[in-house]
XYZ file of C-alpha atoms in Angstrom:
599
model
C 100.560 98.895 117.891
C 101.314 99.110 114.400
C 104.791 99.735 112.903
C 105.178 102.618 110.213
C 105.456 100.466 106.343
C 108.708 102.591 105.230
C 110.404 101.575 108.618
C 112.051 98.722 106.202
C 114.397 96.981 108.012
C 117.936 96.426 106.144
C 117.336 93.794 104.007
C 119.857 91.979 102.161
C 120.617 93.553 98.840
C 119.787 90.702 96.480
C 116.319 88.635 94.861
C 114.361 87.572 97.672
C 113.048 84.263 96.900
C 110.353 84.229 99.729
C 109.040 87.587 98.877
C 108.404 86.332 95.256
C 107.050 82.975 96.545
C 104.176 84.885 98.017
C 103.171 86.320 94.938
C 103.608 82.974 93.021
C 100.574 82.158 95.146
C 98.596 84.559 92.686
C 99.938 83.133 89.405
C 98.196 79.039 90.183
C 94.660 80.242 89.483
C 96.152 80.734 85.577
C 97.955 77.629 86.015
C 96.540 76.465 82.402
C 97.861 79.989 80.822
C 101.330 79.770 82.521
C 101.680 76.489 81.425
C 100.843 76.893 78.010
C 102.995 80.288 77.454
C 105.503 78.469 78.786
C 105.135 75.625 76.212
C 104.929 78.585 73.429
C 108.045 80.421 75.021
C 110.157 77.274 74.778
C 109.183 76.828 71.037
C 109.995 80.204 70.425
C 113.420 79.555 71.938
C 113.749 76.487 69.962
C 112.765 78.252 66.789
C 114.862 81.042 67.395
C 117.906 78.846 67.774
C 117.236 77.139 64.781
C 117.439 79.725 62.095
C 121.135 80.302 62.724
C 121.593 76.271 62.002
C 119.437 76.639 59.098
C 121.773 79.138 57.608
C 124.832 77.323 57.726
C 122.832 74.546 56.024
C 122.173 77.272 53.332
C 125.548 78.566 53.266
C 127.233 74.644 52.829
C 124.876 73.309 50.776
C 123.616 75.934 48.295
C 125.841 79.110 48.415
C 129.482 77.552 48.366
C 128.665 74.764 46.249
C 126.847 77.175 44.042
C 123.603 74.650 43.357
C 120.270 74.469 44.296
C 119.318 71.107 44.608
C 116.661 71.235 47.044
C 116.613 75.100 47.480
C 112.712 75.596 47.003
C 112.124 72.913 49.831
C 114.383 74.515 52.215
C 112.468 78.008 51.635
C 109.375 76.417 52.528
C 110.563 74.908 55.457
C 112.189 78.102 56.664
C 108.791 80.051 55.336
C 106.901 77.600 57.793
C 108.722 77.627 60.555
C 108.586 81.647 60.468
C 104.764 81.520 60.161
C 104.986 79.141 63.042
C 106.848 81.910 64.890
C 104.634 84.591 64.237
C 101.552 82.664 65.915
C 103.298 81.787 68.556
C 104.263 85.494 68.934
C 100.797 86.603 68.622
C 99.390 83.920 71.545
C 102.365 84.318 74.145
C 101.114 88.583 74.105
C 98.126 87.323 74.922
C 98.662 85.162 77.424
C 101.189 87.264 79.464
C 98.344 90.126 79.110
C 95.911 87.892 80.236
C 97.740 87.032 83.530
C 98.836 90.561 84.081
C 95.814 92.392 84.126
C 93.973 89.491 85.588
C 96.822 88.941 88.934
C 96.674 92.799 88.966
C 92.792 92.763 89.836
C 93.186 89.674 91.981
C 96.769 91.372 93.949
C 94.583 94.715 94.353
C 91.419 93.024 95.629
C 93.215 90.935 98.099
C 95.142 94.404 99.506
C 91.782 95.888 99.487
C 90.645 93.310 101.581
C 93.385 93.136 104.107
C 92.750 97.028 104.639
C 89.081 96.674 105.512
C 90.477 93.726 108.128
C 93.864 95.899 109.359
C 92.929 97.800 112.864
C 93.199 101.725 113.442
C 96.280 101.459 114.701
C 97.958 100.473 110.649
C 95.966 103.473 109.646
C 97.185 106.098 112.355
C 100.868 105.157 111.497
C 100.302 104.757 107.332
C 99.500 107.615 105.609
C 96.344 107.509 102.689
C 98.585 108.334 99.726
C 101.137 105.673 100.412
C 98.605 102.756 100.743
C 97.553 104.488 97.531
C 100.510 104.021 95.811
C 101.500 100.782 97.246
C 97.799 99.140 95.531
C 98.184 100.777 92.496
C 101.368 101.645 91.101
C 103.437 99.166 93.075
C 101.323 96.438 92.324
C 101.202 97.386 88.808
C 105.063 96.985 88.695
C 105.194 93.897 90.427
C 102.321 91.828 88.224
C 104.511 93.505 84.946
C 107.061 92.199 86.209
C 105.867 88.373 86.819
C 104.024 87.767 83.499
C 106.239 89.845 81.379
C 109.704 88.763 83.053
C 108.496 85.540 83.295
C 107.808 85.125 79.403
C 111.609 86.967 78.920
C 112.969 84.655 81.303
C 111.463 81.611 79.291
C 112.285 82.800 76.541
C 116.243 83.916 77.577
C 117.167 80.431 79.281
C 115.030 78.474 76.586
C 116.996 80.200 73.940
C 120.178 79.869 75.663
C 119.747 76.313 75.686
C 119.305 75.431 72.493
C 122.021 77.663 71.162
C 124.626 76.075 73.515
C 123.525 72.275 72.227
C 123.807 74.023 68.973
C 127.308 75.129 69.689
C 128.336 72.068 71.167
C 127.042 70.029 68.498
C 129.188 72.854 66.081
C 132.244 72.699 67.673
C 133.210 72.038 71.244
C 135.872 74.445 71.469
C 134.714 77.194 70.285
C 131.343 76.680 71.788
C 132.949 77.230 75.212
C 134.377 80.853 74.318
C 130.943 81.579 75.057
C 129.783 79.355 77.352
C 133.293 80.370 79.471
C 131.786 83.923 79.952
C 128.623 83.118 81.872
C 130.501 83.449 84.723
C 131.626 87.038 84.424
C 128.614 87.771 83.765
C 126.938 86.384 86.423
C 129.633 88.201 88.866
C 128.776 91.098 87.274
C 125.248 90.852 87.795
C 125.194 89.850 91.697
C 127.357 93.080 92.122
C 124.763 95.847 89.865
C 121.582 94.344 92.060
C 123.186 95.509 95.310
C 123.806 98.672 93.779
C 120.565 99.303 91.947
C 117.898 97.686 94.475
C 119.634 100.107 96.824
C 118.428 103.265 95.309
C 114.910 101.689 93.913
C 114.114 101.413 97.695
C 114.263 104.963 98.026
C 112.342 105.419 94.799
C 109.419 103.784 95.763
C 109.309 105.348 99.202
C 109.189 108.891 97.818
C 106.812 107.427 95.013
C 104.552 107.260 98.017
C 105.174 110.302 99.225
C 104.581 112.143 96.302
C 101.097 110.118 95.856
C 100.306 111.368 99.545
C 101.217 114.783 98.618
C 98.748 114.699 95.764
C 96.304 113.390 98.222
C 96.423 116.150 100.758
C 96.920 118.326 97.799
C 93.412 117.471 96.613
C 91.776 116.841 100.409
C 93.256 120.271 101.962
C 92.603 122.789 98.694
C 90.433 124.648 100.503
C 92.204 124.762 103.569
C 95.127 125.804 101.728
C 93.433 128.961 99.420
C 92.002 129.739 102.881
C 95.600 130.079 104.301
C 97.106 131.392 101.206
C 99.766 128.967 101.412
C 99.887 127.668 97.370
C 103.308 128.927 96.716
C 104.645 126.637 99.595
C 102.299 124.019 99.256
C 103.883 123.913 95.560
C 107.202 124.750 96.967
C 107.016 121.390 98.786
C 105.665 119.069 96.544
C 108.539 120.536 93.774
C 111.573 119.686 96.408
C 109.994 116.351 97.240
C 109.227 115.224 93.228
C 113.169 116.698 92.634
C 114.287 114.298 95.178
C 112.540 111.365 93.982
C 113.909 112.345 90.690
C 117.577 112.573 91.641
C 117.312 108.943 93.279
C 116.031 107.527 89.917
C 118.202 109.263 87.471
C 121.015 107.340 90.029
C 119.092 103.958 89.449
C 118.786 104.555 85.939
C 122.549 105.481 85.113
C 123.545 102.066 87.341
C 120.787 100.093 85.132
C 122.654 102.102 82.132
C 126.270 100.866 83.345
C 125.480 97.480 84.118
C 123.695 96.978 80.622
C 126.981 97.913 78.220
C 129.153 96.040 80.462
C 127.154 92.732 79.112
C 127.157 93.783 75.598
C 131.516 94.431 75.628
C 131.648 90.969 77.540
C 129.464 89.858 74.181
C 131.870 91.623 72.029
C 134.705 90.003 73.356
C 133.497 86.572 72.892
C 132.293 87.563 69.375
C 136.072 88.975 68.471
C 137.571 85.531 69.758
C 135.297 83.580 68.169
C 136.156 85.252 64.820
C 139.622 84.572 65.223
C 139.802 81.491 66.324
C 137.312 80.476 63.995
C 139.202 81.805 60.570
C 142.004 80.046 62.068
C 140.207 76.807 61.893
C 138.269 77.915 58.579
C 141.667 78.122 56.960
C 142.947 74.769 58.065
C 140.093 73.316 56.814
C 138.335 71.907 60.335
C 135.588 73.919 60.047
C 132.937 74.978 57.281
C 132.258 78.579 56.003
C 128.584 77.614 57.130
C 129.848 76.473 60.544
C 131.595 79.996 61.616
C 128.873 82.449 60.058
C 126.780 79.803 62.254
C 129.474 80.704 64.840
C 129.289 84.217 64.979
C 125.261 84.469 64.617
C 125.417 82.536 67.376
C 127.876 84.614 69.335
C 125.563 87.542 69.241
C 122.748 85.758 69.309
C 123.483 84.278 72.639
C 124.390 87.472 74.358
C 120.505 89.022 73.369
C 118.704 86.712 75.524
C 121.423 87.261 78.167
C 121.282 90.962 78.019
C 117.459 90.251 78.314
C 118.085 88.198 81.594
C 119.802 90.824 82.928
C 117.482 93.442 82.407
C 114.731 90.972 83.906
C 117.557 90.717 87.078
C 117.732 94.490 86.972
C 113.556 94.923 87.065
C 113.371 92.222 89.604
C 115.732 93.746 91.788
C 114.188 97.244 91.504
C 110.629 95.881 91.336
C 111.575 94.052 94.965
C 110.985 97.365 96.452
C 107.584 97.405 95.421
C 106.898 93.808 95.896
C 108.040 94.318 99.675
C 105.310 97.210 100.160
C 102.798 95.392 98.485
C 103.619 91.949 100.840
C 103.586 94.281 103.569
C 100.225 95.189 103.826
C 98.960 91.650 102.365
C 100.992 90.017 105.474
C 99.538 92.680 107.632
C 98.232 91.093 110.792
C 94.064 91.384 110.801
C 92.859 92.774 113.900
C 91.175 89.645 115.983
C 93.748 87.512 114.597
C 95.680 86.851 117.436
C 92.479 85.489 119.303
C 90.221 84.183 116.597
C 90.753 80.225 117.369
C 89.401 80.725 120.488
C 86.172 83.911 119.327
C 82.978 83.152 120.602
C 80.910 83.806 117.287
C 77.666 83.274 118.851
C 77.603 85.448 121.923
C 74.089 86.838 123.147
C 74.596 90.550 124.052
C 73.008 91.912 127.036
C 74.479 95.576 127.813
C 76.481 95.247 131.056
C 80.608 96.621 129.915
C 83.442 96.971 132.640
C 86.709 98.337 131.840
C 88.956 96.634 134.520
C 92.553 98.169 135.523
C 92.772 99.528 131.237
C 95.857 101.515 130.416
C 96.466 102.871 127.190
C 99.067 104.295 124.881
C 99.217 105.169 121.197
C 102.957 103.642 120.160
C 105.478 104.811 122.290
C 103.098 107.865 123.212
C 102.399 108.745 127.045
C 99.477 106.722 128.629
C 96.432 107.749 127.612
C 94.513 105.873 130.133
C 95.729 105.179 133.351
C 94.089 102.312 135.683
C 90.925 103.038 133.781
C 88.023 101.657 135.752
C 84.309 101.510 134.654
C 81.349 99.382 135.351
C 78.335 99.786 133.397
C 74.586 98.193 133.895
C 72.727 97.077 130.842
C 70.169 100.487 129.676
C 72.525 102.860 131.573
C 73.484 106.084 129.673
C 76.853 107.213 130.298
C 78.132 110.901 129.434
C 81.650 111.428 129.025
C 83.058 114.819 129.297
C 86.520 116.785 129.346
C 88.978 118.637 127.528
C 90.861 117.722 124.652
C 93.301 115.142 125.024
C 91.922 113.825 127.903
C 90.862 109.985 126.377
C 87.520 110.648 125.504
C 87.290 109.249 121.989
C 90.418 106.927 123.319
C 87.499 105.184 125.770
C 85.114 104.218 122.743
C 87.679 103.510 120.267
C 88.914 100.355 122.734
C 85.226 99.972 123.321
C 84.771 98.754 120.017
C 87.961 97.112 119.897
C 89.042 99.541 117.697
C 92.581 99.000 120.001
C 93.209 97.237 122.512
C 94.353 98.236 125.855
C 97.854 98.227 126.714
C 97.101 96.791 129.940
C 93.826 95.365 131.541
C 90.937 94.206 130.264
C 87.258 94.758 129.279
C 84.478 92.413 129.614
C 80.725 92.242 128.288
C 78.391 91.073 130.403
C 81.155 88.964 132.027
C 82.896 87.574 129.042
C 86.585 89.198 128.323
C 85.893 90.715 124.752
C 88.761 89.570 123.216
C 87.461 85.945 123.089
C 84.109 87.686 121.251
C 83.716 87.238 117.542
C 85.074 90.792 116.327
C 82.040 91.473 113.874
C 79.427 89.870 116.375
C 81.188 92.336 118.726
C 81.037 95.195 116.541
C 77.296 94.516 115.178
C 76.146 94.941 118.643
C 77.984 98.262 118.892
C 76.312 101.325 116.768
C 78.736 104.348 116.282
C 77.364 107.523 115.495
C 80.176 109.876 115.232
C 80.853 113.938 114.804
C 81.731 113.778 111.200
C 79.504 110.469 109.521
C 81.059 108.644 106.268
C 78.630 108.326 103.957
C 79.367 106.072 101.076
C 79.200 107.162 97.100
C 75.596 106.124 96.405
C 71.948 106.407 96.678
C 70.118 107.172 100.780
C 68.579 104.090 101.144
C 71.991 102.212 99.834
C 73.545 104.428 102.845
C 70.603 103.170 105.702
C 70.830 99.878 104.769
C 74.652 99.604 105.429
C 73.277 98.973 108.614
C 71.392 96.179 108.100
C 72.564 94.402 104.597
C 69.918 92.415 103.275
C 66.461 94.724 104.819
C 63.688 96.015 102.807
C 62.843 99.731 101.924
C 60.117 99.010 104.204
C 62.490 98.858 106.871
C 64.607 101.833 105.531
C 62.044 103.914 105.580
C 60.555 102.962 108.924
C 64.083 104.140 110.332
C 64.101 106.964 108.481
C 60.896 107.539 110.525
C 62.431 107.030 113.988
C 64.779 109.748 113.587
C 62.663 112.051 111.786
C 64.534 112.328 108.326
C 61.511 110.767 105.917
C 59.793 113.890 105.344
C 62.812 115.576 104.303
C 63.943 112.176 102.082
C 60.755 112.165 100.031
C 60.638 116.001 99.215
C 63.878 115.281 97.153
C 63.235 114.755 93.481
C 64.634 111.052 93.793
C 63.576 110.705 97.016
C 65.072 107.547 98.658
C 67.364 107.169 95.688
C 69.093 110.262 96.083
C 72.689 109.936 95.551
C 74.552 111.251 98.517
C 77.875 112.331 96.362
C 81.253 110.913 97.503
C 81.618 111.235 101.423
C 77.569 112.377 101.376
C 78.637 116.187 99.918
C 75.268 116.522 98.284
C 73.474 116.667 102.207
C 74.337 118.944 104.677
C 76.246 117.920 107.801
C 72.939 117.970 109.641
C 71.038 115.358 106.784
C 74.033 113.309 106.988
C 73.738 113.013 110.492
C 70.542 111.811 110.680
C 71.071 109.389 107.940
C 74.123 107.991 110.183
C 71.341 107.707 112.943
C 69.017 105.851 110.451
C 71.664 103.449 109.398
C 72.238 102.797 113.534
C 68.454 102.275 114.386
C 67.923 99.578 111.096
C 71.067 97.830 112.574
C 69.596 97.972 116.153
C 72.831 97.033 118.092
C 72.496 96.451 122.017
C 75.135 99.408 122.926
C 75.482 102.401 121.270
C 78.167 105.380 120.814
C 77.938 109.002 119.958
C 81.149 110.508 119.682
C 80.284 114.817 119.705
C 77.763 113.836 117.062
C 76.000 117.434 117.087
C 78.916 119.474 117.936
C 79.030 120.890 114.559
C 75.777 121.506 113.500
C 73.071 124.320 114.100
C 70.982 124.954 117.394
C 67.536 124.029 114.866
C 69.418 120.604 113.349
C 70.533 120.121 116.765
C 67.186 120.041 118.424
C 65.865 117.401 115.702
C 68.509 115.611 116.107
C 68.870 115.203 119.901
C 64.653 114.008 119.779
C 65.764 111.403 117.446
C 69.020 110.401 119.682
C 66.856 110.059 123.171
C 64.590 107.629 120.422
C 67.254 105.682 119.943
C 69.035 105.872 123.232
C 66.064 104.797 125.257
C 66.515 101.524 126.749
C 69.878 100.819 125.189
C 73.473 100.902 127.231
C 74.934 103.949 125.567
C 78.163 106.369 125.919
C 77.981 109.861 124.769
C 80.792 112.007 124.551
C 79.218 115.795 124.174
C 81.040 118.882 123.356
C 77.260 120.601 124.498
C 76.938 119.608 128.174
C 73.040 120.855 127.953
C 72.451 117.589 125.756
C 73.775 115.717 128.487
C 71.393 116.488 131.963
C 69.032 113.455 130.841
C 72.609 111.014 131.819
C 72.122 108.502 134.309
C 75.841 109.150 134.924
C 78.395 111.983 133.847
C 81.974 111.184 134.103
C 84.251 113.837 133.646
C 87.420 112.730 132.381
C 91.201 114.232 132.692
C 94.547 113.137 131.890
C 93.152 109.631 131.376
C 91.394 109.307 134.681
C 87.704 109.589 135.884
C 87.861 112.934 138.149
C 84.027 113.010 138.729
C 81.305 110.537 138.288
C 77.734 111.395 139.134
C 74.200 112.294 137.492
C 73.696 115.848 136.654
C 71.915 117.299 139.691
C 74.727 115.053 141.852
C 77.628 116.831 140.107
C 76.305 120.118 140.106
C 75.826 120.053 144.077
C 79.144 119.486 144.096
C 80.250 122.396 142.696
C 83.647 121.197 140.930
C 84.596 120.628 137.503
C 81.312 119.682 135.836
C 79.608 122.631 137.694
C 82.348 125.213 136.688
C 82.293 123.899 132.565
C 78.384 123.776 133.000
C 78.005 127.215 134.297
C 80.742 128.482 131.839
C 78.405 127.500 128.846
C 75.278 128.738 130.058
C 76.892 131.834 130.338
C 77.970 131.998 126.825
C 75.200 130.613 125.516
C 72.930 133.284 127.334
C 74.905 136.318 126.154
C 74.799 134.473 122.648
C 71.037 134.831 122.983
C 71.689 138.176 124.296
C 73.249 139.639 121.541
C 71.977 137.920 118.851
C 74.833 136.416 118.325
């Protein structure tokens, strides 16, 4: 089973250099653009570091001297070199935009694609709003973070470089005053990431929560104006923002500590510098040039260092992120485990057995207990019981949904773990009590079934389960859109649409989990013509809230506390008189005095 996301372990409080690897992965399809901002971020460096050289040239040859021999030449070189800058300014924001948004599409597509892969089991322990979060805003932060800190991080150590061969080539001496406090500073930093990655772990984890919130928010409104329950709904959502907020004013005032400590380190060097350096200047070792060179330098120096640090500071606080985001990238796929040894072409017959299964959700109780089933090719199984009882448990391992905890279940012989999962699952058609339909037009929605068919073939299925004559009244007729989730069609239309898409796919075994348990007695009766269609012929399992829908079984099992407690047809079981008979007889009562009454 799947582990909860924000169960992070304790990680150590510092740059993980494996996490970041894996996203590095992302960056060599704009190997060309990385290069070449690199290339312009070292020129800027080098440019940078230049104009504080090319002022004490101004200052020793022109200003103390008082002549300008060779003035207009050095303003043109200067004026180039600034134009120079000013292109290369313009094409490294380009470039770092270009591999943002473009590793932000490619980060967000791959998550999206792990998801459709990841079994049930990562859904039932992730919520939606968190996976939300974690494939938009955290990825969002970590791609910023890579093209942006990587053109600072250029930038800072390409800088840094050239100023200290400047400085050495200066004045040795005084050049390491400020090479001597890299150190500190470096101290400094491995300390503030502890601190700071610390509490942007718990920022990101209520970011999540407060995207879920917004998602049930928007998914429950009418449950919640049916309850009256606003004020606490609102209530809730306040005390959770409030906490996220108190964890990242702490982050922030950290971030704001650690930041002035590198600018008085700065200041220090700056002061010594000045000192020493008018020292010198009045000895005569150095040039008036050579210490305004000095103290440009000085401060100079320190930017691209307070830069580094702030990248540090994102890094460590964007790690959070980048750890969700990895998470569900380096999700296991379900099938995985087995793959190298799937048999993709596998010729489906109908004959399942569930040998010796036991279940359990997590650390749950067992769902299933010792579960044993054969069933022949064509038979139609019925599968009754109360709630809780492992109905919907049954088909969900069926289609490998899960797998069971112990035991195993075969087709027609073959364990179904060493089947190809989608062979598996395109021989398996679910029909279930609440159908997904997707955001587009009804023949887009049939032909999920079978990608690739003609509207010929739609509309023959539509046929089968007698939804045509309804399609083509509509004003668009086969090109009606549905809405999001089907919302323009009634529960009943959307049902038999869901029945369409299952008879154009034409698996070999088919499921209907309740699927007219919430719909009228007159959408019911359409409904259940087109489901013995389909049925006929096929190895099916229906679980029925109605057990009248049921008599035509060639087996009922009723099912309790994870264990088959009767198994029979429908005439068999009600001879017997026990648990089928009593629910049966229960419901024809009700549904006579229903009848009775008008109800």
């Amino acid at each position: 089973m799947e582990e909860k996301l924000d169960n992070i372990s304790r990680k150590k409080e510092r740059i993980d250099v494996k996490l970041w690897q894996g996203f590095f992965e992302f960056l060599k399809k704009y190997k060309i653009k990385v290069l070449l901002l690199l290339l312009v971020m070292v020129l800027v460096g080098l440019i940078e570091a230049t104009f504080p050289y090319l002022t004490r040239f101004a200052i020793d040859t022109f200003v103390v001297p008082k002549s300008f021999n060779g003035f207009w030449k050095f303003i043109a070189a200067f004026s180039l070199l600034t134009t120079i800058q000013s292109i290369n300014t313009y094409v490294l924001i380009v470039l770092a935009g270009k591999i943002e948004t473009g590793m932000t599409r490619d980060i967000r597509n791959s998550a999206f694609s792990k998801l459709q892969k990841l079994p049930l089991s990562f859904f039932d322990a992730n919520g939606t709003g968190p996976l939300i979060a974690r494939i938009m805003s955290d990825v969002q932060r970590v791609t910023g973070i890579l093209s942006w800190g990587m053109v600072d991080t250029v930038w800072g150590i390409s800088t840094m470089t050239f100023i200290t061969f400047y400085l050495f080539r200066l004045n040795w001496k005084m050049a390491l005053f400020v090479v001597g406090s890299i150190p500190v500073i470096f101290f400094v930093s491995l300390y503030f990431q502890k601190l700071i990655l610390r509490h942007y772990r718990i920022v990101r984890r209520y970011n999540s929560e407060v995207t879920g919130k917004f998602n049930e928010g928007i998914l429950g409104a009418k449950t919640t104006k049916i309850l009256s329950v606003e004020e606490k709904t609102i209530a809730e959502f306040s005390q959770l923002t409030s906490k996220m907020r108190q964890e990242a004013i702490k982050a922030s005032v950290i971030s704001s500590i650690y930041t002035p400590i590198i600018v008085q380190i700065g200041s220090i060097v700056t002061a010594l510098i000045l000192v020493y350096g008018s020292k010198n200047l009045e000895q005569g070792s150095i040039t008036y040039g050579t210490l305004a060179a000095f103290i440009s330098y000085s401060i100079q120096f320190f930017e691209p260092l307070r830069e580094l640090s702030r990248v540090m500071a994102d890094v460590i606080s964007s790690q959070a992120a980048g750890e969700r985001v990895m998470e569900v990238l380096r999700a296991q796929s379900e099938g995985e485990s087995s793959r190298e040894y799937a048999l993709a072409e596998f010729g489906f017959e109908g004959n399942v057995e569930f040998r010796n299964v036991s279940f359990k959700y997590n650390t749950s109780d067992m769902v299933l207990k010792n579960f044993n089933l054969k069933v022949k090719k064509g038979e139609r199984i019925a599968i009754v019981g109360p709630t809780g009882s492992g109905k919907s448990t049954i088909v969900n391992l069926l289609g490998r949904f899960y797998e069971p905890t112990e035991g195993k279940i075969y087709f027609d012989g073959v364990n179904y773990t060493e089947i190809d999962l989608r062979t598996l699952r395109k021989n398996i058609g679910y029909v279930l009590q609440v159908p997904h339909l997707f955001n587009g037009t009804i023949a887009e929605n049939i032909a999920v079934g079978k990608p690739g068919c003609t509207l010929e073939e739609i509309v023959e299925a539509a046929k089968v389960v007698n939804v045509h004559d309804y399609i083509v009244k509509l004003k668009d007729g086969y090109n009606t859109l549905v809405g999001e989730g089907g919302t323009n069609l009634s529960v009943g239309q959307r049902q038999l649409i869901a029945l369409a898409r299952v008879v154009l796919a034409n698996p070999k075994i088919i499921v209907m989990d309740e699927a007219t348990s919430s719909i009228d007695a007159h959408t019911e009766h359409i409904i259940q013509e087109s489901i013995d269609k389909i049925l006929h012929g096929r190895t099916s399992f229906v679980i029925a809230h109605r057990l009248s829908t049921i008599r035509s079984a060639d087996r009922i099992l009723v099912i309790e506390n994870g264990e088959i407690i009767e198994d029979g047809s429908h005439e068999q079981l009600m001879k017997k008189r026990g648990h089928y008979y009593r629910l049966y007889m229960q419901q024809f009562v009700e549904e006579k005095e229903k009848e009775l009454f008008n109800v």
